[in-house]
Coordinates of C-alpha atoms and ligand atoms in Angstrom, one line a residue:
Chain T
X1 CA -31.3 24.6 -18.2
X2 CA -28.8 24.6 -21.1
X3 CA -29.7 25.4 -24.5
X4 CA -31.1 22.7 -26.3
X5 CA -28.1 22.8 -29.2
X6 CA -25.5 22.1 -26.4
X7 CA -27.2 19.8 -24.4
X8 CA -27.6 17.5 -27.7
X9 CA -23.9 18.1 -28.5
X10 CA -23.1 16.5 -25.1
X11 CA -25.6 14.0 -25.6
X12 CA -23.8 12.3 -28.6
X13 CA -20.5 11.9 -26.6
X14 CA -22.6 9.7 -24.8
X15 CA -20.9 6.3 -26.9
X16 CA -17.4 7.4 -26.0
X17 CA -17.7 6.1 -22.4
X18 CA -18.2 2.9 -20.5
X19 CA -19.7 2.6 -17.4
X20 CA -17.1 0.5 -15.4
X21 CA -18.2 -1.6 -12.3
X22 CA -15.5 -1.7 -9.3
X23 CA -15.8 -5.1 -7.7
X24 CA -14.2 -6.0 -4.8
X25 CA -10.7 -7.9 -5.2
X26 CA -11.9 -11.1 -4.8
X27 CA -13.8 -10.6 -8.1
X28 CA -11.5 -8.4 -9.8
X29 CA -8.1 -10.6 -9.6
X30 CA -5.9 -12.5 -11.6
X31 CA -6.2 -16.3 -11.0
X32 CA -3.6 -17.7 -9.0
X33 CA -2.7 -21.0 -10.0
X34 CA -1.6 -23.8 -8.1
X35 CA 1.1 -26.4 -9.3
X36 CA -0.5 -30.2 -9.2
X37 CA 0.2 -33.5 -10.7
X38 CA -2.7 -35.0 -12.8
X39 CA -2.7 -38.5 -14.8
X40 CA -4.0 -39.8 -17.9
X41 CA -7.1 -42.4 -17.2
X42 CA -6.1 -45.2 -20.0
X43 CA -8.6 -47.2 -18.7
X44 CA -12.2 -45.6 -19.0
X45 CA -14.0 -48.3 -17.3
X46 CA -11.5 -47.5 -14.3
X47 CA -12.8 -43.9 -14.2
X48 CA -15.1 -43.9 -11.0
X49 CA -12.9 -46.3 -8.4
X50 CA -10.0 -44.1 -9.4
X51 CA -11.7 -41.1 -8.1
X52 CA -13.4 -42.6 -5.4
X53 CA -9.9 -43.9 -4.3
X54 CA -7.8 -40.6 -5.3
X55 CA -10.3 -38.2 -3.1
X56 CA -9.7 -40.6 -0.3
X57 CA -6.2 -40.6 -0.1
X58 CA -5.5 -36.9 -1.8
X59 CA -8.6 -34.5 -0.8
X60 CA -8.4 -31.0 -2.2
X61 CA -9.6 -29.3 0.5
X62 CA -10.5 -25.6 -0.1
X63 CA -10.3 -26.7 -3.5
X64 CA -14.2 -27.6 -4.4
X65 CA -14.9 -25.5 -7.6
X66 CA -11.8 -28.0 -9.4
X67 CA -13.3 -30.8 -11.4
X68 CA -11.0 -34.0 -10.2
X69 CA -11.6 -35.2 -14.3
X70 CA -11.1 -33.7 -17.3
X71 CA -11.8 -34.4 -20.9
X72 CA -8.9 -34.5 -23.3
X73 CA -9.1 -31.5 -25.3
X74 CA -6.6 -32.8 -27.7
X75 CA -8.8 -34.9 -30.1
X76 CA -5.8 -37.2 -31.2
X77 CA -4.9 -37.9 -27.6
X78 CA -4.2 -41.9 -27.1
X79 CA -6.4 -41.2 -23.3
X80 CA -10.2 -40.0 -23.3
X81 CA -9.6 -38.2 -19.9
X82 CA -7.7 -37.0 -17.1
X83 CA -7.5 -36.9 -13.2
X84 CA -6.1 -34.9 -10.4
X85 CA -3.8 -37.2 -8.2
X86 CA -3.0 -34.5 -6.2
X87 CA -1.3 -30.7 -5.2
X88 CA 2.2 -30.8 -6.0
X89 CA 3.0 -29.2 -2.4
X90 CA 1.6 -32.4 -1.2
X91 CA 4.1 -34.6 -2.5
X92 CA 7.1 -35.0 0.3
X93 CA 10.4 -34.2 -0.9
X94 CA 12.5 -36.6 -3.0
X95 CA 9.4 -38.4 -4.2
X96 CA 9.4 -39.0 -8.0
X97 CA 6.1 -38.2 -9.7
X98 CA 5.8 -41.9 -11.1
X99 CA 5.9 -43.3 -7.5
X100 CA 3.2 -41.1 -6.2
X101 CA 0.6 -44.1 -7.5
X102 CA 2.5 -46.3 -6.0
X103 CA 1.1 -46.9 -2.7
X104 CA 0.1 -49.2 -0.6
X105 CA -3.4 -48.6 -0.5
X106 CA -3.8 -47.3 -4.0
X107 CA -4.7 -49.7 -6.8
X108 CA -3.4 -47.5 -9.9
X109 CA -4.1 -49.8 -12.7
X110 CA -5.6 -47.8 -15.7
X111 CA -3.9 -44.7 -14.8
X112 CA -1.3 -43.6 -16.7
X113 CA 2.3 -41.5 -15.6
X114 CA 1.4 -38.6 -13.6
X115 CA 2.6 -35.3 -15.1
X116 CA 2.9 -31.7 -13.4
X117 CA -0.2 -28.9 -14.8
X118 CA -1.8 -26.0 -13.4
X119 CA -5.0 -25.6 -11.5
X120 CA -6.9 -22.7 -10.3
X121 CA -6.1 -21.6 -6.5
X122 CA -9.7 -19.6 -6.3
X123 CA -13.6 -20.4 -7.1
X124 CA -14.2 -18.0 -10.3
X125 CA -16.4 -15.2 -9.6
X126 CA -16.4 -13.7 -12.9
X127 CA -16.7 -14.5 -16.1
X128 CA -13.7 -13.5 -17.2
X129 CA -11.8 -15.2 -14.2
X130 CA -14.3 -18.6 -14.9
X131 CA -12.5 -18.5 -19.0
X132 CA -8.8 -17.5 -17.4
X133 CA -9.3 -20.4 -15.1
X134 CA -10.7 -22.8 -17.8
X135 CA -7.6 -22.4 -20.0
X136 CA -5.9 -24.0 -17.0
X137 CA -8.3 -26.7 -15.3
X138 CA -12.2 -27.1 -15.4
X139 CA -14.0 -25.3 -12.2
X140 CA -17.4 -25.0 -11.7
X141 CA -19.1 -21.3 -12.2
X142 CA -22.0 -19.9 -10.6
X143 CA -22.8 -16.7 -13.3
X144 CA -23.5 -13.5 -11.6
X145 CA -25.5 -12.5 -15.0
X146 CA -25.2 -8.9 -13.6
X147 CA -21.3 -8.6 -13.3
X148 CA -21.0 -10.2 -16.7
X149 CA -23.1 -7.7 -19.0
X150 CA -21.8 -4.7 -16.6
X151 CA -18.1 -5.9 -17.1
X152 CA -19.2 -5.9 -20.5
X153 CA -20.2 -2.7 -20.1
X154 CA -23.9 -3.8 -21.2
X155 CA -25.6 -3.3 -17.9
X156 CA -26.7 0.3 -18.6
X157 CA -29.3 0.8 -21.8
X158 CA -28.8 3.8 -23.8
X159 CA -31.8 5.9 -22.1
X160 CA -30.0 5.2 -19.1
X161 CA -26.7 6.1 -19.7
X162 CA -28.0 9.2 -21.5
X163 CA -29.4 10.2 -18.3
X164 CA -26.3 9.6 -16.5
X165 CA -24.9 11.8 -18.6
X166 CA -27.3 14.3 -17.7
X167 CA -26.4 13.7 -13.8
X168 CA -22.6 13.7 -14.4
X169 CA -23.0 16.9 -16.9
X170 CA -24.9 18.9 -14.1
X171 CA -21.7 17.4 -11.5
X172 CA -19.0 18.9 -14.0
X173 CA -21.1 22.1 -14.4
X174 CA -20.8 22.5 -10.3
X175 CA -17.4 21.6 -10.4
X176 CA -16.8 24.1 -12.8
X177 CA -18.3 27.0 -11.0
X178 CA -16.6 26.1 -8.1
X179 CA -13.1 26.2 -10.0
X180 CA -14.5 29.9 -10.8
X181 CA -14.4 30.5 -7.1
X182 CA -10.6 28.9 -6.3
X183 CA -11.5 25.6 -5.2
X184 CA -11.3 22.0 -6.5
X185 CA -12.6 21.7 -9.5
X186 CA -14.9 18.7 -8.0
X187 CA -18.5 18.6 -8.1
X188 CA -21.2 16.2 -6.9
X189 CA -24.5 15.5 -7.6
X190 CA -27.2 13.5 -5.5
X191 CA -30.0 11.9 -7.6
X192 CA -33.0 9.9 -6.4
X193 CA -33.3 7.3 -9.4
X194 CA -37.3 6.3 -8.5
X195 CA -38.3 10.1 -9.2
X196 CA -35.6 10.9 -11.5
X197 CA -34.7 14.2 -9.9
X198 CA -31.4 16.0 -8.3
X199 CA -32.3 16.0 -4.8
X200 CA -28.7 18.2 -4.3
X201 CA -26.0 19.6 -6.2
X202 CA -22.7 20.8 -5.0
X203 CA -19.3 21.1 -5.6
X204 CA -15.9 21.4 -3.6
X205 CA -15.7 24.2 -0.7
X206 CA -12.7 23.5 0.9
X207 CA -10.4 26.1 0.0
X208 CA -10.3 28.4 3.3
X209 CA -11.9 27.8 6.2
X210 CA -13.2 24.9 5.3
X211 CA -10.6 22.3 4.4
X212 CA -13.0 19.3 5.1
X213 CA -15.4 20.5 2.4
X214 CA -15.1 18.0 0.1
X215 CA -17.4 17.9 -2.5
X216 CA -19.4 14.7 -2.0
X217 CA -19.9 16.0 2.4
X218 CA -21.6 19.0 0.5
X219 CA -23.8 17.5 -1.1
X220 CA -24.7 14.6 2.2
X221 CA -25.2 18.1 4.2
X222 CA -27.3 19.9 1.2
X223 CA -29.8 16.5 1.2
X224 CA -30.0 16.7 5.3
X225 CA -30.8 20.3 4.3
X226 CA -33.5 19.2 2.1
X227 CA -35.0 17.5 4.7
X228 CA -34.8 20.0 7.0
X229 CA -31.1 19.6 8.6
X230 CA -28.0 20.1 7.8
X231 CA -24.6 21.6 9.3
X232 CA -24.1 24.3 7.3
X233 CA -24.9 27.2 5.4
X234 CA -24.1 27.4 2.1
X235 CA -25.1 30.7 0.7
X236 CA -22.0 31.6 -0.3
X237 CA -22.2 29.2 -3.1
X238 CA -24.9 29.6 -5.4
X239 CA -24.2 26.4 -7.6
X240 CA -24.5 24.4 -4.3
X241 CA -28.2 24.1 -4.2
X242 CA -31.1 21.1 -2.8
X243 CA -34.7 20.5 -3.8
X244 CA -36.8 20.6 -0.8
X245 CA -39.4 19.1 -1.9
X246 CA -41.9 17.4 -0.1
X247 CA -42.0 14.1 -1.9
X248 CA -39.1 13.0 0.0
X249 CA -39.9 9.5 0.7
X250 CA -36.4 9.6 3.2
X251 CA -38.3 12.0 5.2
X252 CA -40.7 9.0 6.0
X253 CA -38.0 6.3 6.5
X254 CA -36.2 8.9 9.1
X255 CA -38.8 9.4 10.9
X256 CA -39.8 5.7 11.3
X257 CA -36.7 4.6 12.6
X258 CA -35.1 6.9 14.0
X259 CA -32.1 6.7 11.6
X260 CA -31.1 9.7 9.8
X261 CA -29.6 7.5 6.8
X262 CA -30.2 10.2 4.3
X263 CA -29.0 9.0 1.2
X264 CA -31.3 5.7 1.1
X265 CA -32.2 4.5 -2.4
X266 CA -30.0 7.6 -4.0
X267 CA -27.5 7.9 -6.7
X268 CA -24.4 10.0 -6.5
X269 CA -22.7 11.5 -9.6
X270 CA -19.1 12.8 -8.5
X271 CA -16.6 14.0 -11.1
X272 CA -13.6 12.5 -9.3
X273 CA -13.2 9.5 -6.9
X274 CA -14.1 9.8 -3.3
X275 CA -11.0 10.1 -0.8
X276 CA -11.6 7.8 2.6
X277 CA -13.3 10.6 4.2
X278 CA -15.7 11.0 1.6
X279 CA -16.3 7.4 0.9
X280 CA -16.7 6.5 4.4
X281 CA -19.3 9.0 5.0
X282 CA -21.6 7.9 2.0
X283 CA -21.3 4.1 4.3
X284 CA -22.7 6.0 7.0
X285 CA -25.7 7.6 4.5
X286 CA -26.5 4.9 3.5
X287 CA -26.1 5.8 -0.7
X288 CA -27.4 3.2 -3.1
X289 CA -25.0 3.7 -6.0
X290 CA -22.1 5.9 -7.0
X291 CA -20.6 6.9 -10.1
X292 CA -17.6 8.3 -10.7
X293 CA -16.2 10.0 -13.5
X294 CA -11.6 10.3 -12.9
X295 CA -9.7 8.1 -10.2
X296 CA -8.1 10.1 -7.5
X297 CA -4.6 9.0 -6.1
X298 CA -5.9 7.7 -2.9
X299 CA -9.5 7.3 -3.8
X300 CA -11.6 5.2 -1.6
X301 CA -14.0 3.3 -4.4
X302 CA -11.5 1.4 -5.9
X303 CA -7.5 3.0 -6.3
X304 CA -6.4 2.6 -3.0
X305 CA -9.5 1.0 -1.1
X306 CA -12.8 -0.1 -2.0
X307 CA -14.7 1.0 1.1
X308 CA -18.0 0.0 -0.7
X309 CA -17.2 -3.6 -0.9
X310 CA -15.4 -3.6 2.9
X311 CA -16.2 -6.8 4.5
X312 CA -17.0 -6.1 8.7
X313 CA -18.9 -2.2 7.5
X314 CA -22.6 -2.7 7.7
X315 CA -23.5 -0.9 4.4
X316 CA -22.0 -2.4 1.1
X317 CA -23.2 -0.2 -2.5
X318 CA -22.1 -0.6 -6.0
X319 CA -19.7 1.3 -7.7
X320 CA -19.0 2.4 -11.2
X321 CA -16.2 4.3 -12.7
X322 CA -15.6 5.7 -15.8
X323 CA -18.5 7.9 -16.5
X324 CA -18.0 10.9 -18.4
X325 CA -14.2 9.9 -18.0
X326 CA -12.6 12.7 -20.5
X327 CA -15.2 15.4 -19.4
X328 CA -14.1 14.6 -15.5
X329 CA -10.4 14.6 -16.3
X330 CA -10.4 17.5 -18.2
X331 CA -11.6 19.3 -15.0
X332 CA -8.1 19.1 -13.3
X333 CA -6.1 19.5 -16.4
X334 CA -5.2 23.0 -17.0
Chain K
X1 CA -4.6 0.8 30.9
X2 CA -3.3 2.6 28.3
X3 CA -1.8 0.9 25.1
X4 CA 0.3 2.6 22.9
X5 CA 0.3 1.4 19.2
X6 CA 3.6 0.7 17.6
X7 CA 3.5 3.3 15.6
X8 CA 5.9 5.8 17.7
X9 CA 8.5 5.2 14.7
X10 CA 6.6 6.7 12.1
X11 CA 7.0 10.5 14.2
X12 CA 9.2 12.8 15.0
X13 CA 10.5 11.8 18.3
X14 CA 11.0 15.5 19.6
X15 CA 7.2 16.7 17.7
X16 CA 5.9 13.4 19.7
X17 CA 7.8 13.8 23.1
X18 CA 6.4 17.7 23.5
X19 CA 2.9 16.3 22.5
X20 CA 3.4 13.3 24.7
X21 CA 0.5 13.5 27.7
X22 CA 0.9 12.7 31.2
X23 CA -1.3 10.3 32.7
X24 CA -2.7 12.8 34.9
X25 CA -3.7 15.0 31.6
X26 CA -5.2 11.8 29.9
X27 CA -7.7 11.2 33.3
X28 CA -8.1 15.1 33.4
X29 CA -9.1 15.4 29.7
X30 CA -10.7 12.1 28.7
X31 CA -13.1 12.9 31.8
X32 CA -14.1 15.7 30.0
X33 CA -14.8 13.9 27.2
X34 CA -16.9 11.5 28.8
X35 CA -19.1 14.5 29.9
X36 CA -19.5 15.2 26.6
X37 CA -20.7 11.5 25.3
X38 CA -23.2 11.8 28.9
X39 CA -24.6 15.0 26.9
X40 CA -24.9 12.9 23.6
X41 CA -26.6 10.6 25.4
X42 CA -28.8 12.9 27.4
X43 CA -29.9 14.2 23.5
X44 CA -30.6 11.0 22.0
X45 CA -27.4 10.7 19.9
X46 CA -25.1 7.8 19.8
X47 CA -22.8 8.4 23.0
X48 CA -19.6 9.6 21.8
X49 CA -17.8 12.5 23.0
X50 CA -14.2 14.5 21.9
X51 CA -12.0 17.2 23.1
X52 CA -9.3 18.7 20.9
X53 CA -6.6 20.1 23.3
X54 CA -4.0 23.0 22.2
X55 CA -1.5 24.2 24.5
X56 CA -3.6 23.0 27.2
X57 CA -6.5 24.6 26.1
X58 CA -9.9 23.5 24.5
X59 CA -10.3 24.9 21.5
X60 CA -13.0 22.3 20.2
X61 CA -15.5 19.8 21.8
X62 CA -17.9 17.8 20.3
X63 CA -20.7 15.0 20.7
X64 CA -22.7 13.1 17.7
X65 CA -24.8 15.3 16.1
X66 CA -26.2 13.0 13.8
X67 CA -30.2 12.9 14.4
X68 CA -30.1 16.6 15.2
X69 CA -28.7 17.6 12.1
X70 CA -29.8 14.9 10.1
X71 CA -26.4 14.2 8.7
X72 CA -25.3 10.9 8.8
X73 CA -21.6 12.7 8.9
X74 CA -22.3 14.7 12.3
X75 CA -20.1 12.7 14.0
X76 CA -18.6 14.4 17.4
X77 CA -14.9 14.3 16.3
X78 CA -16.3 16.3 12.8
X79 CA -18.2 18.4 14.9
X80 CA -15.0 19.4 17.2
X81 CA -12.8 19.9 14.0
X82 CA -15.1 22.6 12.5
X83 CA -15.1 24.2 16.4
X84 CA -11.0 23.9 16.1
X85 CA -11.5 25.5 12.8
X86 CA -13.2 28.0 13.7
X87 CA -11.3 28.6 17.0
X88 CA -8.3 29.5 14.4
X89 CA -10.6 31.8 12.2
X90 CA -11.7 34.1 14.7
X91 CA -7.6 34.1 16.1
X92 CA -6.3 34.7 12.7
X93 CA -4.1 31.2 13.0
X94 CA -3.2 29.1 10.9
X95 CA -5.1 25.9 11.2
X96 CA -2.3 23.7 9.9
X97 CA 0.1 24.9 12.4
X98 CA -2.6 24.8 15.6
X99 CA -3.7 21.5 14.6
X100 CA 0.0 20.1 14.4
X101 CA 0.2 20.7 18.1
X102 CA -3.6 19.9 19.1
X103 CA -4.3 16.4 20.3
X104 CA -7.9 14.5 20.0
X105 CA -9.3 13.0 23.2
X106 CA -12.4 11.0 22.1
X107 CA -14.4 8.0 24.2
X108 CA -14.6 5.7 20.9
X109 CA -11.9 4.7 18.3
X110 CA -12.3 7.4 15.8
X111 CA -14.4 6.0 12.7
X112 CA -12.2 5.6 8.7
X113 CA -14.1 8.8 8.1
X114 CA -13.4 10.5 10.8
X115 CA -9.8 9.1 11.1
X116 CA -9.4 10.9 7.7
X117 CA -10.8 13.7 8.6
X118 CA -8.1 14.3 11.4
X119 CA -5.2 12.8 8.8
X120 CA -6.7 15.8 6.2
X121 CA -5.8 18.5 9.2
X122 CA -2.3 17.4 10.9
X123 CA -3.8 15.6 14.1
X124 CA -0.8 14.1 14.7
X125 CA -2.3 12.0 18.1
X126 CA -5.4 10.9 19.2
X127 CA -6.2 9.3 22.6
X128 CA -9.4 6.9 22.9
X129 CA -11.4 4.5 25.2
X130 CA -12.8 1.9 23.3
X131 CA -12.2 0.2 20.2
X132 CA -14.5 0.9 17.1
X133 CA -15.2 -2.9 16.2
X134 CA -17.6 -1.8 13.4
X135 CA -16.3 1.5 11.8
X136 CA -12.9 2.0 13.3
X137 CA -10.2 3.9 11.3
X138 CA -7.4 3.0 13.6
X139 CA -6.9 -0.5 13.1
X140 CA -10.3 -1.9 14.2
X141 CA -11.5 -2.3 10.2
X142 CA -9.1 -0.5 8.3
X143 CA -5.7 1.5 9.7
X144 CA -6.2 5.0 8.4
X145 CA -4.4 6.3 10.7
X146 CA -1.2 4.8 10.0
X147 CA -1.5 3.5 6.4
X148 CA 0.5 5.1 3.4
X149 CA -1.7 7.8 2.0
X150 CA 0.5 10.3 0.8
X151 CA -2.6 12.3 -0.8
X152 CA -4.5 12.2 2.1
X153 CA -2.8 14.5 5.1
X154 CA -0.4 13.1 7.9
X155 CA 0.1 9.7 9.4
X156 CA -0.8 10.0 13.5
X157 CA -0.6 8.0 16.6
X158 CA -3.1 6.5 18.8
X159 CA -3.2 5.8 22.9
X160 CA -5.6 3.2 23.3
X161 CA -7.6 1.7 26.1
X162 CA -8.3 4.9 28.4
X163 CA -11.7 3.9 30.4
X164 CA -12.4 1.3 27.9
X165 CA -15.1 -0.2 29.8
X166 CA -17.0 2.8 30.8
X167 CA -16.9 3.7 26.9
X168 CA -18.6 0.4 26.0
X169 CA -20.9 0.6 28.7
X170 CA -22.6 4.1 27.8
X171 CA -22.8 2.9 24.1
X172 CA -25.0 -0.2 25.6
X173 CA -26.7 1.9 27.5
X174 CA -28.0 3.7 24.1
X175 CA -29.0 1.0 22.3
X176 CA -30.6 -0.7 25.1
X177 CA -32.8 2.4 25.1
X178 CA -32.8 2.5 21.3
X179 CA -34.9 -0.5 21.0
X180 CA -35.3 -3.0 23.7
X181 CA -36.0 -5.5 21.6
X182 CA -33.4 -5.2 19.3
X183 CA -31.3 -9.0 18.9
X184 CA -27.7 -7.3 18.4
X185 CA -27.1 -4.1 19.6
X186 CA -25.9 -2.0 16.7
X187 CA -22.5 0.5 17.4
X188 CA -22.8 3.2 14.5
X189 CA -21.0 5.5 15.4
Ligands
ZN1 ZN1 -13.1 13.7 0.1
ZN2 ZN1 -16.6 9.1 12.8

């Protein structure tokens, strides 16, 4: 253990980070917006048969989070409300806006001349996509409370981002003595967040003869150690280290199904973002979270895929960035 | 039947031409990759099997090691690549250079970690039965192998298709034994 001076210095760097979800795309985009043409209702009375008979004869399909009416924000506006006729690209060329009313079947009165706005393309998943998309059009919004306090960066309390700091601290420590020894300076650590304790610690091995030594597969080979497996042998590299201890409650689910899926229920701390290989192999163990402190050029979890939210892969986990951020990218600055 | 993905552009026609197998080397090779998947089997491990062929020699097999080992990662291509590795150790080679000329015979679509894996060393082809529909790294659920990754080792080619079938068939044949009762067999691979 580190002094208890230190250890407390660290500890009150523990406000200059956020914890940072990484949500798939869908979540983490930038409304599109589709052109439309939407009219003022002069006549209130008129408002129901007007939506009955737009809907009819201009559905939106795909388009079912968009409120057809809207209230006036304006207060001084001479009209109370305001419809949807319909999508701009469904208006055939060479029609004037005023004549789409004007059809056979419609009965327009109390609807005033249709003008061109903005709607949005996409259901909001977020928060922040629900207030983009409300400065355009009202949508409906079904809150994931979750994503909003973590995109506020409120998900985590104190205690528990002070032990994440403890996590990532012990990660950068690895990475640090592997730097000592010529490799990466990448290091990983593998928690199990019901007992609180590092169930394996390692850090990058690849320089050599072991180019696919990645960090994060040391540590997945040092828990399958732990439980009485693993690949490799890693006495050459005393900060890469498990806990065998017998309170493995993986041990159990293994033997049960069959199914070495290792990393059930556990944490992983890595300094810097998993490549494909990497992230791909903590699908196949099944890991619960990860955190991660720097982004990597062609990381996995987030800059160039985001293999934890993959639709078709049969294991999906959450992903936060950001931890420890300066402490992680001072690792590779030198 | 063999497919070829159009992806020959992306190589160096001469580098591709020399490593370019006959048919009669595919039948001969991916054979012997079958044998290995039969040995998976035959051990309880999800039945996939890989040969990594270097100037006509074997310089690394593998099968799924994953139960045995515990590691969800023991995959047989992984497992090959370490053999390959080591293959270059003990020769004093240098694993870049072997692996440039070494091409990957394997009964299943390689996985995106695995695909990665044999981006990170040089592989520049690979030659496989059946496609991956629920991990695959060569176009099945994401195209590692050909995608712009300039961090993340060499693009590589795939030949496709060789003894699909019989591929498909030997992973039933696991996870019928798996759990009879299972609904939906389940390919992890
Ligand atoms: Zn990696
Ligand atoms: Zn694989």
């Amino acid at each position: 253990m580190e002094p208890q001076a230190k250890r407390r210095k660290e500890m009150d760097k523990c406000d200059t980070w956020d914890v940072l979800p990484v949500l798939s795309d869908e979540k983490s985009r930038d409304t599109e917006l589709l052109p439309a043409y939407a009219a003022p209702i002069i006549e209130k009375r008129e408002t129901s048969r007007l939506v009955k008979e737009l809907s009819l004869i201009y559905p939106l399909p795909g388009l079912q989070h968009i409120k057809r009416v809207r209230a006036c924000k304006d207060k001084s506006s001479p009209h109370p409300l305001e419809v949807i006729v319909c999508l701009a690209r469904d208006v055939a060329k060479g029609v004037m806006p005023a004549d789409l009313l004007r059809s056979q079947s419609f009965d327009s009165s109390g609807l005033g001349e249709p003008f061109l706005v903005e709607i949005p393309a996409n259901p909001p998943l977020t928060r922040p996509q629900f207030e983009k998309a409300s400065k355009h059009w009202p949508t409906s919004f079904h809150e994931d409370k979750q994503v909003t306090s973590a995109l506020r960066g409120q998900l985590f309390t104190a205690d528990q981002k002070a032990k994440m700091q403890d996590y990532m601290t012990a990660a950068v420590q690895a990475a640090k003595s592997g730097r000592e020894m010529g490799m990466d300076a990448v290091g990983a650590v593998i928690v199990d967040p019901e007992s609180e304790q590092i169930v394996a610690v390692g850090h990058d091995c690849k320089r050599g003869a072991q180019p696919l030594h990645h960090a994060v597969m040391v540590c997945i080979d040092l828990v399958a150690c732990g439980q009485g497996g693993g690949a490799y042998n890693y006495e050459k590299y005393p900060a890469c280290q498990f806990s065998s201890s017998d309170f493995f409650r993986n041990g159990c689910n293994s033997k049960e199904t069959g199914q070495p899926y290792i990393c059930t229920g556990y944490d992983l701390y890595v300094t810097r973002e998993p490549c494909v290989m990497c992230a791909m192999a903590l699908v196949h163990s099944r890991i619960n979270r990860v955190f991660y402190g720097a982004p990597s050029a062609d990381g996995a979890l987030g800059t160039k895929y985001k293999i934890h939210c993959q639709k078709d892969l049969n294991h999906r986990f959450e992903v936060f960035k950001a931890v420890m951020l300066n402490a992680c990218e001072a690792l590779h600055k030198k | 039947m063999i497919l070829i993905d159009m992806q020959t552009d992306r190589f160096d026609p001469e580098k591709s031409e020399f490593l370019q197998p006959s048919e009669s080397e595919i039948q001969t090779w991916m054979s012997k990759a079958f044998d290995m998947g039969i040995e998976a089997l035959e051990n309880g491990e999800v039945p996939v099997g890989c040969l990594m062929v270097y100037n006509n020699e074997i310089i690394g097999k593998g099968r799924n090691e994953v139960n045995e080992t515990k590691n969800a990662t023991r995959h047989a291509e992984m497992v090959a690549l370490d053999q390959v590795l080591d293959w270059c150790r003990v020769r004093e080679k240098d694993p870049k250079e072997v692996c440039e000329q070494t091409v990957l015979y394997v009964t299943v679509e390689p996985c995106i970690m695995c695909a990665a894996a044999l981006r990170l060393l040089y592989i520049p082809l690979v030659v496989y039965g059946c496609k991956n529909e629920r991990f695959g790294g060569c176009g099945s659920v994401l195209d590692i192998s050909s995608d712009h990754l300039p961090h993340t080792g060499t693009t590589f080619k795939c030949i496709a298709g060789n003894r699909a079938e019989e591929a498909v068939e030997m992973l039933k044949t696991f996870y019928k034994q798996e759990n009879p009762n299972a609904p939906k067999p389940k390919v992890r691979k």
